[in-house]
GROMACS .gro file of C-alpha atoms in nm:
model
  450
    1MET     CA    1   2.545  -4.744  -0.503
    2THR     CA    2   2.518  -4.501  -0.216
    3LYS     CA    3   2.542  -4.199  -0.441
    4ARG     CA    4   2.272  -4.334  -0.673
    5ARG     CA    5   2.036  -4.404  -0.383
    6THR     CA    6   2.090  -4.059  -0.242
    7THR     CA    7   2.021  -3.899  -0.579
    8ALA     CA    8   1.699  -4.098  -0.621
    9GLN     CA    9   1.589  -4.004  -0.270
   10GLN     CA   10   1.650  -3.635  -0.336
   11ARG     CA   11   1.455  -3.650  -0.660
   12ALA     CA   12   1.173  -3.834  -0.488
   13ARG     CA   13   1.152  -3.560  -0.221
   14GLU     CA   14   1.142  -3.297  -0.496
   15MET     CA   15   0.857  -3.477  -0.668
   16GLN     CA   16   0.671  -3.523  -0.342
   17ARG     CA   17   0.708  -3.154  -0.243
   18ALA     CA   18   0.602  -3.024  -0.586
   19SER     CA   19   0.302  -2.792  -0.564
   20GLY     CA   20  -0.012  -2.990  -0.638
   21ALA     CA   21   0.160  -3.328  -0.586
   22ARG     CA   22  -0.042  -3.608  -0.425
   23LEU     CA   23   0.236  -3.869  -0.413
   24THR     CA   24   0.344  -4.078  -0.116
   25TYR     CA   25   0.717  -4.095  -0.062
   26GLY     CA   26   0.728  -4.461  -0.164
   27THR     CA   27   0.551  -4.389  -0.492
   28ALA     CA   28   0.774  -4.090  -0.561
   29LEU     CA   29   1.089  -4.290  -0.484
   30GLU     CA   30   0.979  -4.569  -0.719
   31SER     CA   31   0.918  -4.315  -0.995
   32ALA     CA   32   1.249  -4.143  -0.934
   33ARG     CA   33   1.440  -4.470  -0.967
   34ARG     CA   34   1.286  -4.541  -1.306
   35VAL     CA   35   1.321  -4.346  -1.624
   36PRO     CA   36   0.969  -4.293  -1.764
   37GLY     CA   37   0.913  -4.503  -2.073
   38PRO     CA   38   0.642  -4.561  -2.333
   39ASP     CA   39   0.469  -4.835  -2.127
   40GLN     CA   40   0.444  -4.607  -1.823
   41ALA     CA   41   0.318  -4.324  -2.045
   42ARG     CA   42   0.043  -4.545  -2.188
   43ALA     CA   43  -0.060  -4.652  -1.839
   44VAL     CA   44  -0.091  -4.288  -1.734
   45LEU     CA   45  -0.296  -4.213  -2.046
   46ARG     CA   46  -0.540  -4.496  -1.973
   47GLY     CA   47  -0.579  -4.383  -1.614
   48LEU     CA   48  -0.640  -4.019  -1.709
   49ALA     CA   49  -0.890  -4.120  -1.978
   50GLN     CA   50  -1.107  -4.280  -1.709
   51ALA     CA   51  -1.052  -4.038  -1.419
   52ASP     CA   52  -1.362  -3.857  -1.297
   53ASP     CA   53  -1.165  -3.553  -1.181
   54VAL     CA   54  -1.035  -3.485  -1.533
   55SER     CA   55  -1.236  -3.256  -1.758
   56LEU     CA   56  -1.449  -3.438  -2.017
   57SER     CA   57  -1.292  -3.242  -2.302
   58TRP     CA   58  -0.946  -3.345  -2.184
   59ARG     CA   59  -1.053  -3.707  -2.152
   60GLU     CA   60  -1.163  -3.698  -2.515
   61ARG     CA   61  -0.830  -3.551  -2.613
   62ILE     CA   62  -0.644  -3.814  -2.415
   63ARG     CA   63  -0.844  -4.089  -2.591
   64HIS     CA   64  -0.715  -3.943  -2.917
   65HIS     CA   65  -0.360  -3.996  -2.794
   66LEU     CA   66  -0.446  -4.350  -2.676
   67ALA     CA   67  -0.577  -4.437  -3.018
   68ALA     CA   68  -0.254  -4.309  -3.173
   69ALA     CA   69  -0.053  -4.514  -2.925
   70ASP     CA   70  -0.239  -4.833  -3.008
   71CYS     CA   71  -0.223  -4.788  -3.384
   72ASN     CA   72   0.116  -4.631  -3.444
   73GLY     CA   73   0.338  -4.735  -3.154
   74TRP     CA   74   0.326  -4.399  -2.982
   75PRO     CA   75   0.529  -4.210  -2.882
   76GLY     CA   76   0.657  -4.151  -3.234
   77PRO     CA   77   0.784  -3.813  -3.352
   78ILE     CA   78   0.451  -3.695  -3.498
   79HIS     CA   79   0.230  -3.790  -3.204
   80ALA     CA   80   0.489  -3.674  -2.952
   81ALA     CA   81   0.478  -3.330  -3.117
   82ASP     CA   82   0.098  -3.340  -3.105
   83LEU     CA   83   0.100  -3.418  -2.736
   84ARG     CA   84   0.365  -3.156  -2.669
   85GLU     CA   85   0.141  -2.887  -2.822
   86ASP     CA   86  -0.140  -3.000  -2.593
   87LEU     CA   87   0.089  -2.964  -2.293
   88HIS     CA   88   0.177  -2.607  -2.390
   89LEU     CA   89  -0.193  -2.522  -2.431
   90LEU     CA   90  -0.261  -2.684  -2.097
   91ALA     CA   91  -0.005  -2.461  -1.928
   92GLY     CA   92  -0.144  -2.146  -2.088
   93ALA     CA   93   0.170  -2.100  -2.298
   94GLY     CA   94   0.202  -2.031  -2.670
   95LEU     CA   95   0.270  -2.311  -2.911
   96PRO     CA   96   0.638  -2.408  -2.924
   97ALA     CA   97   0.860  -2.422  -3.227
   98HIS     CA   98   0.826  -2.763  -3.392
   99ASP     CA   99   1.199  -2.831  -3.397
  100LEU     CA  100   1.270  -2.767  -3.030
  101PRO     CA  101   1.158  -2.980  -2.732
  102VAL     CA  102   1.081  -2.682  -2.508
  103VAL     CA  103   0.938  -2.713  -2.160
  104PRO     CA  104   0.632  -2.485  -2.130
  105GLY     CA  105   0.734  -2.179  -1.930
  106PRO     CA  106   0.489  -2.242  -1.643
  107PHE     CA  107   0.619  -2.599  -1.601
  108GLU     CA  108   0.975  -2.475  -1.536
  109HIS     CA  109   0.880  -2.377  -1.181
  110PHE     CA  110   0.791  -2.733  -1.084
  111PRO     CA  111   1.085  -2.925  -0.932
  112LEU     CA  112   1.060  -3.213  -1.182
  113ALA     CA  113   1.418  -3.290  -1.271
  114PHE     CA  114   1.335  -3.567  -1.518
  115LEU     CA  115   1.104  -3.333  -1.712
  116HIS     CA  116   1.382  -3.081  -1.771
  117GLN     CA  117   1.632  -3.354  -1.853
  118ALA     CA  118   1.394  -3.509  -2.107
  119ALA     CA  119   1.353  -3.173  -2.277
  120ARG     CA  120   1.727  -3.166  -2.346
  121GLU     CA  121   1.729  -3.521  -2.482
  122SER     CA  122   1.454  -3.546  -2.741
  123LEU     CA  123   1.099  -3.444  -2.820
  124GLU     CA  124   0.971  -3.799  -2.764
  125ALA     CA  125   1.142  -3.828  -2.423
  126PHE     CA  126   0.994  -3.496  -2.316
  127ALA     CA  127   0.643  -3.599  -2.421
  128VAL     CA  128   0.668  -3.921  -2.222
  129ALA     CA  129   0.811  -3.750  -1.908
  130ALA     CA  130   0.557  -3.467  -1.918
  131LEU     CA  131   0.269  -3.708  -1.961
  132CYS     CA  132   0.385  -3.906  -1.658
  133ALA     CA  133   0.397  -3.581  -1.460
  134LEU     CA  134   0.028  -3.529  -1.545
  135GLY     CA  135  -0.045  -3.835  -1.339
  136GLY     CA  136   0.099  -3.659  -1.033
  137PRO     CA  137   0.208  -3.299  -0.969
  138LEU     CA  138   0.051  -3.150  -1.284
  139ARG     CA  139  -0.275  -3.343  -1.272
  140HIS     CA  140  -0.480  -3.051  -1.141
  141LEU     CA  141  -0.433  -2.879  -1.476
  142LEU     CA  142  -0.651  -3.139  -1.645
  143ARG     CA  143  -0.952  -3.030  -1.441
  144ARG     CA  144  -1.002  -2.730  -1.668
  145PRO     CA  145  -1.162  -2.766  -2.013
  146TYR     CA  146  -0.929  -2.839  -2.300
  147GLY     CA  147  -0.744  -2.530  -2.424
  148GLN     CA  148  -0.851  -2.310  -2.133
  149PRO     CA  149  -0.556  -2.126  -1.968
  150PRO     CA  150  -0.528  -2.086  -1.589
  151ARG     CA  151  -0.802  -1.866  -1.446
  152LEU     CA  152  -0.727  -1.514  -1.326
  153ASP     CA  153  -1.007  -1.496  -1.068
  154ASP     CA  154  -0.818  -1.682  -0.798
  155VAL     CA  155  -0.442  -1.645  -0.827
  156VAL     CA  156  -0.149  -1.597  -0.589
  157TYR     CA  157   0.118  -1.325  -0.615
  158ARG     CA  158   0.474  -1.407  -0.513
  159SER     CA  159   0.808  -1.230  -0.505
  160ARG     CA  160   1.121  -1.433  -0.584
  161THR     CA  161   1.488  -1.340  -0.580
  162ALA     CA  162   1.592  -1.246  -0.933
  163PRO     CA  163   1.920  -1.375  -1.088
  164THR     CA  164   2.074  -1.027  -1.119
  165ALA     CA  165   2.380  -0.862  -0.971
  166ALA     CA  166   2.167  -0.587  -0.818
  167PRO     CA  167   1.926  -0.679  -0.537
  168ARG     CA  168   1.609  -0.728  -0.740
  169ARG     CA  169   1.289  -0.931  -0.709
  170ARG     CA  170   1.084  -1.108  -0.972
  171LEU     CA  171   0.707  -1.075  -0.925
  172THR     CA  172   0.503  -1.372  -1.047
  173VAL     CA  173   0.139  -1.479  -1.070
  174ASP     CA  174   0.078  -1.842  -0.966
  175THR     CA  175  -0.222  -2.071  -0.946
  176PRO     CA  176  -0.327  -2.169  -0.591
  177ASP     CA  177  -0.144  -2.498  -0.650
  178GLY     CA  178   0.181  -2.315  -0.722
  179LEU     CA  179   0.189  -2.322  -1.104
  180HIS     CA  180   0.356  -2.006  -1.230
  181PHE     CA  181   0.205  -1.878  -1.553
  182GLN     CA  182   0.268  -1.502  -1.569
  183ASP     CA  183   0.509  -1.228  -1.460
  184VAL     CA  184   0.380  -0.901  -1.313
  185SER     CA  185   0.449  -0.615  -1.552
  186TYR     CA  186   0.540  -0.261  -1.453
  187PRO     CA  187   0.227  -0.044  -1.407
  188ARG     CA  188   0.180   0.136  -1.740
  189PRO     CA  189  -0.080   0.376  -1.883
  190TRP     CA  190  -0.364   0.208  -2.069
  191GLY     CA  191  -0.276   0.175  -2.439
  192THR     CA  192   0.104   0.154  -2.394
  193ARG     CA  193   0.294  -0.169  -2.427
  194ASP     CA  194   0.356  -0.381  -2.118
  195ILE     CA  195   0.708  -0.399  -1.978
  196VAL     CA  196   0.799  -0.699  -1.765
  197GLY     CA  197   1.114  -0.691  -1.560
  198PHE     CA  198   1.270  -0.710  -1.217
  199TYR     CA  199   1.204  -0.483  -0.920
  200ARG     CA  200   1.447  -0.342  -0.666
  201ASN     CA  201   1.357  -0.394  -0.303
  202ASP     CA  202   1.669  -0.287  -0.116
  203ASP     CA  203   1.521   0.044  -0.001
  204ALA     CA  204   1.187   0.195   0.090
  205ARG     CA  205   1.132   0.336  -0.260
  206GLY     CA  206   1.191  -0.002  -0.417
  207ARG     CA  207   0.949  -0.171  -0.178
  208ARG     CA  208   0.681   0.081  -0.268
  209GLU     CA  209   0.744   0.007  -0.635
  210VAL     CA  210   0.692  -0.364  -0.572
  211ALA     CA  211   0.376  -0.294  -0.375
  212ARG     CA  212   0.241  -0.061  -0.643
  213ALA     CA  213   0.303  -0.316  -0.918
  214VAL     CA  214   0.125  -0.601  -0.738
  215LEU     CA  215  -0.164  -0.384  -0.619
  216ALA     CA  216  -0.218  -0.234  -0.963
  217HIS     CA  217  -0.203  -0.575  -1.131
  218ALA     CA  218  -0.453  -0.727  -0.887
  219LEU     CA  219  -0.695  -0.438  -0.940
  220GLY     CA  220  -0.682  -0.470  -1.319
  221GLY     CA  221  -0.402  -0.231  -1.420
  222ALA     CA  222  -0.489   0.098  -1.589
  223ALA     CA  223  -0.774  -0.042  -1.802
  224PRO     CA  224  -1.077   0.190  -1.785
  225THR     CA  225  -1.282  -0.070  -1.597
  226SER     CA  226  -1.013  -0.123  -1.335
  227LEU     CA  227  -1.049  -0.005  -0.979
  228ALA     CA  228  -0.694   0.130  -1.006
  229SER     CA  229  -0.741   0.341  -1.321
  230CYS     CA  230  -0.749   0.720  -1.317
  231ARG     CA  231  -1.108   0.825  -1.380
  232PRO     CA  232  -1.053   1.171  -1.543
  233CYS     CA  233  -0.831   1.036  -1.824
  234HIS     CA  234  -0.984   0.684  -1.841
  235GLY     CA  235  -0.647   0.535  -1.750
  236ASN     CA  236  -0.450   0.649  -2.056
  237GLY     CA  237  -0.270   0.940  -1.888
  238TRP     CA  238  -0.355   1.201  -2.154
  239LEU     CA  239  -0.613   1.479  -2.187
  240SER     CA  240  -0.720   1.703  -2.476
  241ALA     CA  241  -0.798   2.067  -2.397
  242LEU     CA  242  -1.134   2.192  -2.525
  243ASP     CA  243  -1.031   2.557  -2.515
  244ASN     CA  244  -0.716   2.764  -2.532
  245GLY     CA  245  -0.718   2.834  -2.162
  246HIS     CA  246  -0.702   2.468  -2.066
  247GLN     CA  247  -1.004   2.504  -1.841
  248GLU     CA  248  -1.191   2.203  -1.975
  249HIS     CA  249  -1.049   1.867  -2.081
  250VAL     CA  250  -1.161   1.528  -2.210
  251PRO     CA  251  -0.967   1.201  -2.226
  252ALA     CA  252  -0.722   1.193  -2.517
  253TYR     CA  253  -0.677   0.843  -2.657
  254ARG     CA  254  -0.337   0.767  -2.799
  255LEU     CA  255  -0.449   0.714  -3.154
  256ASP     CA  256  -0.645   1.040  -3.176
  257GLY     CA  257  -0.340   1.253  -3.260
  258GLY     CA  258  -0.319   1.626  -3.205
  259PRO     CA  259  -0.189   1.821  -2.902
  260VAL     CA  260  -0.246   1.659  -2.565
  261CYS     CA  261  -0.182   1.738  -2.200
  262VAL     CA  262  -0.060   1.513  -1.923
  263CYS     CA  263  -0.342   1.432  -1.681
  264ALA     CA  264  -0.295   1.607  -1.349
  265GLY     CA  265  -0.487   1.337  -1.165
  266CYS     CA  266  -0.229   1.068  -1.234
  267ARG     CA  267   0.059   1.265  -1.401
  268GLY     CA  268   0.059   1.031  -1.697
  269THR     CA  269   0.061   0.700  -1.509
  270GLY     CA  270  -0.301   0.611  -1.585
  271LEU     CA  271  -0.341   0.500  -1.221
  272ARG     CA  272  -0.514   0.676  -0.938
  273PRO     CA  273  -0.317   0.713  -0.610
  274LEU     CA  274  -0.276   0.370  -0.453
  275PRO     CA  275  -0.208   0.289  -0.083
  276GLU     CA  276   0.123   0.124  -0.168
  277GLY     CA  277   0.283   0.207   0.169
  278GLU     CA  278   0.000   0.038   0.362
  279PHE     CA  279   0.008  -0.254   0.118
  280ASP     CA  280   0.378  -0.310   0.178
  281GLU     CA  281   0.332  -0.305   0.553
  282ARG     CA  282   0.045  -0.551   0.531
  283PHE     CA  283   0.165  -0.794   0.260
  284GLY     CA  284   0.530  -0.719   0.180
  285ARG     CA  285   0.686  -0.993   0.390
  286ARG     CA  286   0.431  -1.251   0.280
  287LEU     CA  287   0.503  -1.180  -0.087
  288GLU     CA  288   0.867  -1.272  -0.028
  289GLY     CA  289   0.792  -1.583   0.177
  290ALA     CA  290   0.915  -1.923   0.065
  291GLY     CA  291   0.762  -2.269   0.081
  292ARG     CA  292   0.407  -2.394   0.072
  293GLY     CA  293   0.144  -2.133   0.153
  294ALA     CA  294   0.368  -1.835   0.062
  295GLY     CA  295   0.237  -1.542  -0.137
  296VAL     CA  296  -0.084  -1.336  -0.129
  297SER     CA  297  -0.402  -1.431  -0.313
  298ARG     CA  298  -0.576  -1.187  -0.543
  299SER     CA  299  -0.907  -1.230  -0.359
  300GLU     CA  300  -0.740  -1.127  -0.033
  301ILE     CA  301  -0.589  -0.818  -0.200
  302LEU     CA  302  -0.929  -0.718  -0.345
  303ALA     CA  303  -1.095  -0.758  -0.006
  304TRP     CA  304  -0.824  -0.547   0.161
  305ALA     CA  305  -0.840  -0.273  -0.105
  306ALA     CA  306  -1.219  -0.251  -0.114
  307GLY     CA  307  -1.237   0.007   0.165
  308ARG     CA  308  -0.921   0.196   0.070
  309ILE     CA  309  -0.970   0.272  -0.302
  310PRO     CA  310  -1.278   0.483  -0.377
  311GLY     CA  311  -1.499   0.416  -0.679
  312GLY     CA  312  -1.699   0.669  -0.873
  313PRO     CA  313  -1.604   0.925  -1.136
  314GLY     CA  314  -1.309   1.081  -0.951
  315GLY     CA  315  -1.199   1.445  -0.957
  316HIS     CA  316  -1.219   1.711  -1.228
  317ALA     CA  317  -1.006   1.649  -1.537
  318ALA     CA  318  -0.724   1.900  -1.566
  319CYS     CA  319  -0.373   1.904  -1.715
  320GLY     CA  320  -0.065   1.912  -1.500
  321GLU     CA  321   0.310   1.892  -1.505
  322GLY     CA  322   0.431   1.583  -1.685
  323LEU     CA  323   0.663   1.320  -1.550
  324GLN     CA  324   0.950   1.412  -1.776
  325SER     CA  325   0.926   1.786  -1.714
  326GLY     CA  326   0.898   1.723  -1.338
  327TYR     CA  327   1.211   1.506  -1.337
  328ALA     CA  328   1.399   1.746  -1.567
  329ALA     CA  329   1.305   2.039  -1.344
  330ALA     CA  330   1.449   1.850  -1.047
  331VAL     CA  331   1.769   1.796  -1.248
  332VAL     CA  332   1.791   2.169  -1.328
  333ASP     CA  333   1.756   2.259  -0.960
  334ALA     CA  334   2.031   2.013  -0.868
  335VAL     CA  335   2.261   2.138  -1.147
  336ARG     CA  336   2.218   2.496  -1.029
  337ALA     CA  337   2.289   2.390  -0.672
  338VAL     CA  338   2.643   2.272  -0.766
  339GLY     CA  339   2.737   2.595  -0.939
  340PHE     CA  340   2.610   2.581  -1.299
  341THR     CA  341   2.357   2.809  -1.460
  342VAL     CA  342   2.083   2.696  -1.696
  343GLU     CA  343   2.076   2.902  -2.015
  344GLY     CA  344   1.819   2.945  -2.286
  345GLU     CA  345   1.490   2.763  -2.279
  346ALA     CA  346   1.373   2.537  -2.002
  347PRO     CA  347   1.417   2.163  -2.052
  348CYS     CA  348   1.212   2.068  -2.355
  349GLY     CA  349   1.099   1.765  -2.547
  350LEU     CA  350   0.799   1.540  -2.551
  351ASP     CA  351   0.663   1.389  -2.236
  352PHE     CA  352   0.574   1.022  -2.276
  353ASP     CA  353   0.500   0.935  -2.639
  354VAL     CA  354   0.286   0.646  -2.760
  355ASP     CA  355   0.573   0.402  -2.702
  356GLY     CA  356   0.659   0.539  -2.358
  357GLY     CA  357   0.973   0.709  -2.489
  358LEU     CA  358   1.121   1.018  -2.320
  359GLY     CA  359   1.357   1.300  -2.416
  360ALA     CA  360   1.483   1.635  -2.288
  361HIS     CA  361   1.777   1.870  -2.328
  362PHE     CA  362   1.907   2.203  -2.199
  363TYR     CA  363   2.226   2.414  -2.174
  364ALA     CA  364   2.431   2.443  -1.857
  365GLY     CA  365   2.674   2.733  -1.839
  366GLY     CA  366   2.861   2.955  -1.595
  367GLU     CA  367   3.206   2.929  -1.446
  368ALA     CA  368   3.162   2.563  -1.359
  369ALA     CA  369   3.097   2.471  -1.723
  370GLU     CA  370   3.400   2.665  -1.851
  371HIS     CA  371   3.624   2.523  -1.579
  372ARG     CA  372   3.528   2.163  -1.643
  373PHE     CA  373   3.474   2.160  -2.018
  374GLY     CA  374   3.667   2.460  -2.153
  375ARG     CA  375   3.344   2.603  -2.291
  376ALA     CA  376   3.109   2.873  -2.178
  377ARG     CA  377   2.823   2.627  -2.184
  378VAL     CA  378   2.756   2.260  -2.248
  379LEU     CA  379   2.454   2.077  -2.378
  380LEU     CA  380   2.293   1.810  -2.159
  381VAL     CA  381   2.087   1.551  -2.339
  382TRP     CA  382   1.861   1.280  -2.202
  383TYR     CA  383   1.700   1.004  -2.403
  384ASP     CA  384   1.534   0.697  -2.265
  385ASP     CA  385   1.786   0.455  -2.418
  386ARG     CA  386   2.104   0.613  -2.284
  387GLY     CA  387   2.038   0.828  -1.980
  388TRP     CA  388   2.203   1.170  -1.942
  389SER     CA  389   2.509   1.277  -2.137
  390VAL     CA  390   2.712   1.589  -2.225
  391THR     CA  391   2.755   1.643  -2.597
  392GLY     CA  392   2.746   1.896  -2.881
  393PHE     CA  393   3.099   2.044  -2.881
  394GLY     CA  394   3.313   1.793  -3.066
  395GLY     CA  395   3.331   1.566  -2.763
  396HIS     CA  396   3.099   1.333  -2.584
  397ARG     CA  397   3.083   1.237  -2.217
  398LEU     CA  398   2.850   1.008  -2.030
  399LEU     CA  399   2.717   1.096  -1.687
  400LEU     CA  400   2.665   0.794  -1.463
  401PRO     CA  401   2.652   0.542  -1.751
  402ASP     CA  402   2.570   0.253  -1.514
  403GLN     CA  403   2.251   0.421  -1.396
  404PHE     CA  404   1.950   0.437  -1.621
  405VAL     CA  405   1.755   0.723  -1.457
  406PRO     CA  406   1.986   0.858  -1.184
  407ALA     CA  407   1.883   1.073  -0.890
  408PRO     CA  408   1.906   1.445  -0.986
  409GLN     CA  409   2.166   1.512  -0.713
  410ASP     CA  410   2.386   1.227  -0.835
  411LEU     CA  411   2.362   1.356  -1.192
  412ALA     CA  412   2.461   1.707  -1.090
  413ARG     CA  413   2.759   1.571  -0.896
  414ALA     CA  414   2.873   1.372  -1.201
  415LEU     CA  415   2.846   1.684  -1.419
  416ALA     CA  416   3.060   1.880  -1.174
  417GLU     CA  417   3.323   1.606  -1.196
  418GLY     CA  418   3.331   1.622  -1.574
  419GLY     CA  419   3.166   1.300  -1.678
  420GLN     CA  420   3.317   1.002  -1.859
  421ALA     CA  421   3.450   1.045  -2.214
  422VAL     CA  422   3.322   0.793  -2.468
  423GLU     CA  423   3.308   0.756  -2.843
  424GLN     CA  424   2.974   0.872  -2.972
  425ARG     CA  425   2.921   0.564  -3.188
  426GLU     CA  426   2.957   0.340  -2.883
  427GLU     CA  427   2.707   0.541  -2.685
  428ARG     CA  428   2.457   0.568  -2.968
  429PHE     CA  429   2.403   0.190  -2.979
  430ALA     CA  430   2.368   0.140  -2.606
  431LEU     CA  431   2.087  -0.101  -2.526
  432ARG     CA  432   1.807  -0.031  -2.284
  433PRO     CA  433   1.841  -0.249  -1.975
  434ARG     CA  434   1.571  -0.514  -1.978
  435ASP     CA  435   1.502  -0.496  -1.606
  436VAL     CA  436   1.433  -0.122  -1.579
  437ASP     CA  437   1.125   0.073  -1.681
  438VAL     CA  438   1.204   0.440  -1.744
  439TYR     CA  439   0.845   0.538  -1.667
  440THR     CA  440   0.850   0.386  -1.319
  441ALA     CA  441   1.203   0.508  -1.251
  442VAL     CA  442   1.116   0.869  -1.328
  443LEU     CA  443   0.798   0.847  -1.124
  444SER     CA  444   0.994   0.731  -0.821
  445TYR     CA  445   1.179   1.066  -0.802
  446LEU     CA  446   0.861   1.277  -0.793
  447PRO     CA  447   0.649   1.356  -0.487
  448THR     CA  448   0.366   1.118  -0.414
  449VAL     CA  449   0.047   1.209  -0.596
  450GLY     CA  450  -0.261   1.276  -0.389
   0.00000   0.00000   0.00000
């Protein structure tokens, strides 16, 4: 008996502490000791259908569920599925598969143990448990009109510890009541696909990356109307030259085709220089805070950035060194510093293509190459899905295979040590890590713009 009482008390405290909860401890403890059933679900429905603080459109929708309950003995499989779809729409999530009782992603961050347990049991049990939660911790969601997702005009940014071996953080967007409904994507040029992942924060560079991601997201990303977008290239990172001398440029949109230049104003990022260092000093610790009141609101970020990010048309549009060529040039300098020579053409390949892909290659020769590889020169190849490698002479060796975009000095040191032999077929099918964005990683090795 003692163990069961302790478990119920712990669950009651979780329900009471849930963001948006308005439960007394006694009410929460009573709910925790009972498994929600159809009668309790109907009672919650009737209460919500009459509540003044529930949107009229949601009250009409709830009356639809009440009618189904009275006529067909709800919750049956059909009406439970109908209600479950409403719950996903309420949370701003996409409709779930009809054969899986899935908890809407935003709901997963509420400490409602019975809701998660019901999702594993059956669709009907989940519908009942989730409906009962709407009478308490999730009730604030019903104040919005039916089908309207959480608003973006007043949200809170938070940084949580990510479940990864490396020290990484997960950046999330929450409602003021603590409902998580979106992850913060890596800052990308306008027109490229979003990449959502985890951020390192174990050094100064990683903390700047976190600050840049949150600040760019709050300001609207690289969209042309955003305060954070680069004005000369309209946030897409590319320019078209109007003459052979590259003296005059216009924004080059990604579907236009033809030769393009990387914008010198943002070096392909689509973002103007942002005060990420100041932002980290001001808000970094609050982003990582825990408990009620943690995080930083978007309105506060906008007020802070108003006097630090200029508006207007920005500087003159001109092309500049691209991210890939800048990183590759740093690699060449590091390779030369450890005793190799770079032969033939300079590192070549596209800069960032429409999918954000990268590629470069060059030959390294000299005594160091012949000593380590038995050849006068070796070919170094870099593609965005496998990092740097040595190949082209009947053998294949990886350089720092555990690092996606290594520091140029580390790469040169690995080359001097000979690299790691590997079968080419194994390397060819290597998968891109999901928690690393090659664009942001390369940018982190270049000098700060502006």
